[in-house]
Coordinates of C-alpha atoms in Angstrom, one line a residue:
X45 CA 11.5 52.6 -1.9
X46 CA 7.8 51.9 -1.3
X47 CA 7.3 50.6 -4.8
X48 CA 10.2 48.2 -4.4
X49 CA 8.8 47.0 -1.1
X50 CA 5.4 46.4 -2.6
X51 CA 7.0 44.5 -5.5
X52 CA 9.1 42.4 -3.2
X53 CA 6.0 41.6 -1.1
X54 CA 4.0 40.6 -4.3
X55 CA 6.9 38.3 -5.4
X56 CA 6.8 36.7 -2.0
X57 CA 3.1 36.2 -2.2
X58 CA 3.4 34.6 -5.6
X59 CA 6.2 32.3 -4.3
X60 CA 4.1 31.3 -1.3
X61 CA 1.1 30.6 -3.6
X62 CA 3.3 28.4 -5.9
X63 CA 4.6 26.5 -2.9
X64 CA 1.1 26.0 -1.5
X65 CA -0.2 24.8 -4.9
X66 CA 2.8 22.3 -5.1
X67 CA 2.0 21.1 -1.6
X68 CA -1.7 20.7 -2.2
X69 CA -1.6 19.0 -5.6
X70 CA -0.5 15.5 -6.0
X71 CA -0.7 13.1 -9.0
X72 CA -2.4 9.9 -8.0
X73 CA -3.0 6.6 -9.9
X74 CA -5.9 4.3 -9.2
X75 CA -6.7 0.8 -10.4
X76 CA -9.6 -1.5 -9.5
X77 CA -9.8 -5.3 -9.6
X78 CA -11.2 -8.4 -8.0
X79 CA -9.6 -11.7 -7.0
X80 CA -10.7 -15.1 -5.9
X81 CA -9.1 -17.3 -3.3
X82 CA -6.0 -19.0 -4.6
X83 CA -5.8 -16.8 -7.7
X84 CA -3.3 -13.9 -8.3
X85 CA -4.1 -10.4 -9.5
X86 CA -1.4 -8.7 -11.6
X87 CA -1.4 -5.2 -13.3
X88 CA 1.3 -3.0 -14.6
X89 CA 1.4 0.4 -13.0
X90 CA 4.2 2.0 -15.0
X91 CA 7.9 2.8 -15.0
X92 CA 8.7 -0.9 -15.2
X93 CA 6.7 -1.9 -12.1
X94 CA 3.6 -3.9 -11.5
X95 CA 1.3 -4.6 -8.6
X96 CA 0.8 -8.2 -7.6
X97 CA -1.7 -9.7 -5.2
X98 CA 0.1 -13.0 -4.6
X99 CA -2.1 -15.8 -3.3
X100 CA -1.3 -17.5 0.0
X101 CA -3.1 -20.3 1.8
X102 CA -4.3 -17.7 4.2
X103 CA -5.3 -15.0 1.6
X104 CA -3.0 -12.7 -0.3
X105 CA 0.1 -10.5 0.0
X106 CA 0.4 -7.2 -1.9
X107 CA 3.7 -6.8 -3.7
X108 CA 5.2 -4.1 -6.1
X109 CA 7.7 -5.8 -8.4
X110 CA 9.7 -5.0 -11.6
X111 CA 8.0 -6.3 -14.7
X112 CA 11.2 -7.8 -16.2
X113 CA 14.3 -9.5 -15.0
X114 CA 14.8 -11.9 -12.1
X115 CA 12.4 -11.5 -9.2
X116 CA 14.3 -9.8 -6.3
X117 CA 14.3 -11.5 -2.8
X118 CA 12.4 -8.4 -1.5
X119 CA 9.8 -6.3 -3.3
X120 CA 9.4 -2.6 -3.6
X121 CA 6.5 -2.4 -1.1
X122 CA 7.8 -4.9 1.4
X123 CA 10.9 -3.0 2.4
X124 CA 9.1 0.3 2.3
X125 CA 6.4 -0.8 4.7
X126 CA 7.7 -1.6 8.2
X127 CA 7.3 -3.3 10.6
X128 CA 9.1 -6.3 9.2
X129 CA 8.4 -10.0 10.2
X130 CA 5.1 -8.9 11.9
X131 CA 1.6 -7.7 11.2
X132 CA 1.6 -5.8 7.9
X133 CA -1.0 -3.9 5.9
X134 CA 0.4 -5.8 2.9
X135 CA -1.0 -9.1 4.2
X136 CA -4.7 -9.4 3.3
X137 CA -4.9 -12.7 5.1
X138 CA -5.7 -14.6 8.3
X139 CA -2.1 -14.6 9.4
X140 CA -1.2 -13.4 12.9
X141 CA -4.5 -14.6 14.3
X142 CA -6.7 -12.3 12.1
X143 CA -10.0 -13.9 11.4
X144 CA -11.4 -13.4 7.9
X145 CA -13.8 -10.7 9.1
X146 CA -10.9 -8.9 10.7
X147 CA -8.8 -9.0 7.6
X148 CA -11.8 -7.5 5.6
X149 CA -12.4 -5.0 8.3
X150 CA -8.9 -3.6 8.1
X151 CA -9.6 -1.1 5.4
X152 CA -8.2 1.2 4.1
X153 CA -4.7 -0.2 4.4
X154 CA -1.8 2.3 3.9
X155 CA 1.6 1.3 2.7
X156 CA 4.7 2.8 0.9
X157 CA 6.6 1.7 -2.1
X158 CA 9.8 2.5 -4.0
X159 CA 8.8 4.0 -7.4
X160 CA 12.2 3.7 -9.1
X161 CA 15.1 1.2 -9.1
X162 CA 17.7 3.6 -7.6
X163 CA 15.4 4.4 -4.6
X164 CA 14.8 0.7 -4.1
X165 CA 18.6 0.0 -4.2
X166 CA 19.1 2.6 -1.5
X167 CA 16.3 1.2 0.5
X168 CA 17.7 -2.4 0.2
X169 CA 21.2 -1.2 1.3
X170 CA 19.7 0.5 4.4
X171 CA 17.6 -2.6 5.1
X172 CA 20.6 -4.8 5.0
X173 CA 22.4 -2.6 7.5
X174 CA 19.4 -2.7 9.7
X175 CA 19.1 -6.5 9.5
X176 CA 22.9 -7.1 10.0
X177 CA 23.9 -9.7 12.5
X178 CA 24.5 -9.7 15.4
X179 CA 22.7 -6.4 15.4
X180 CA 22.0 -3.2 13.4
X181 CA 24.9 -0.9 12.6
X182 CA 24.9 2.4 14.5
X183 CA 22.3 4.7 13.1
X184 CA 20.9 2.0 10.7
X185 CA 17.4 2.2 12.1
X186 CA 17.2 6.0 11.8
X187 CA 18.7 5.9 8.3
X188 CA 16.1 3.3 7.1
X189 CA 13.2 5.2 8.7
X190 CA 14.3 8.4 7.0
X191 CA 14.3 6.7 3.6
X192 CA 10.9 5.1 4.2
X193 CA 9.4 8.4 5.2
X194 CA 10.4 10.0 1.8
X195 CA 8.8 7.3 -0.4
X196 CA 5.4 7.6 -2.1
X197 CA 2.3 6.2 -0.4
X198 CA -0.3 3.7 -1.5
X199 CA -3.7 2.8 -0.2
X200 CA -5.5 -0.6 -0.5
X201 CA -9.2 -0.3 -0.1
X202 CA -11.6 -3.2 0.1
X203 CA -14.8 -2.4 -1.7
X204 CA -16.6 -5.8 -1.3
X205 CA -15.9 -9.3 0.0
X206 CA -17.2 -12.8 0.3
X207 CA -16.0 -14.7 3.3
X208 CA -16.5 -17.5 5.7
X209 CA -16.2 -15.9 9.1
X210 CA -13.9 -17.3 11.8
X211 CA -15.3 -18.6 15.1
X212 CA -12.3 -17.6 17.3
X213 CA -12.4 -14.6 19.6
X214 CA -10.9 -11.5 18.1
X215 CA -7.2 -11.0 18.7
X216 CA -6.0 -7.8 20.4
X217 CA -4.1 -6.6 17.3
X218 CA -7.0 -7.3 15.1
X219 CA -9.4 -5.4 17.4
X220 CA -7.1 -2.3 17.1
X221 CA -6.9 -2.4 13.3
X222 CA -10.1 -4.1 12.0
X223 CA -12.7 -1.4 12.6
X224 CA -14.6 -1.1 9.4
X225 CA -16.1 -4.6 8.9
X226 CA -19.7 -3.5 9.4
X227 CA -19.4 -0.6 7.0
X228 CA -17.6 -2.6 4.3
X229 CA -19.8 -4.4 1.8
X230 CA -19.5 -8.2 2.3
X231 CA -21.4 -11.5 1.9
X232 CA -21.2 -14.2 4.5
X233 CA -20.8 -17.7 2.9
X234 CA -20.9 -21.2 4.3
X235 CA -18.1 -23.7 4.1
X236 CA -18.4 -27.4 3.2
X237 CA -15.6 -28.0 5.7
X238 CA -17.5 -26.5 8.5
X239 CA -16.6 -23.6 10.8
X240 CA -12.9 -22.9 11.6
X241 CA -11.3 -20.5 14.1
X242 CA -10.0 -18.0 11.5
X243 CA -12.4 -18.6 8.5
X244 CA -11.5 -17.9 4.9
X245 CA -11.7 -14.9 2.5
X246 CA -13.2 -16.3 -0.8
X247 CA -13.3 -13.2 -2.9
X248 CA -12.4 -9.5 -2.9
X249 CA -13.2 -6.4 -4.9
X250 CA -10.7 -3.6 -4.2
X251 CA -9.2 -0.3 -5.3
X252 CA -5.5 0.6 -5.1
X253 CA -4.4 4.3 -5.0
X254 CA -0.8 5.2 -5.6
X255 CA 1.0 8.5 -5.3
X256 CA 3.0 9.1 -8.5
X257 CA 6.2 11.1 -8.0
X258 CA 7.7 13.3 -10.6
X259 CA 9.2 11.3 -13.5
X260 CA 6.9 8.3 -13.0
X261 CA 5.4 7.1 -16.3
X262 CA 2.0 5.6 -15.5
X263 CA 0.8 2.5 -17.4
X264 CA -2.2 3.1 -19.7
X265 CA -4.6 1.1 -17.5
X266 CA -3.8 3.3 -14.5
X267 CA -6.3 6.1 -14.0
X268 CA -4.5 9.2 -13.0
X269 CA -5.7 12.5 -11.6
X270 CA -4.5 15.6 -9.7
X271 CA -5.9 16.0 -6.2
X272 CA -5.2 17.2 -2.7
X273 CA -2.3 15.3 -1.3
X274 CA -3.3 12.6 1.2
X275 CA -6.8 12.3 -0.1
X276 CA -8.5 9.6 -2.3

């Protein structure tokens, strides 16, 4: 009897160790790049997806898109990263009254993304129910939030920047989020057009970290490693 109890206890310890190892170890992909104002940055990340820094007059927006086929009306990071129609970590820009120095100071930026087409399709269906007019269907917000919570995470980290700082007072939202400007490498540049309230981001060097779920086939240029979950 005692021997069976000890064996059962040992098996439970092994199971607990396996579960702890599974919780602690995550596969992460990392890519590095730089981009100038008005120019895009585009890299395949694997499993038919790519990361795109799409240029805007105010900076860039980070997107995760399929590498082939028609471009969908919503991308794989956009729907996975609420809030919608508001301040977003995907916007590296002077939108929503962020000055250039505020946008650079908001780092790291954390987001989520759909890693596979089926998960994106489920996310899109839940988003459509949430955005339905005249109002969300019952339980739509909770269902969407549950889907988002189960998606892999990404981190956008600004390593260096060149910018023309804005002259306006810092907005309240920016003051809450943009806390790392003084500790982020940057170069202040002058503008031939003179000072402006929000300024301009002229150049960025950055790193993007992506959690890679089981079954995801990383692109060759994506550096992968096993590490403690939630760490870069």
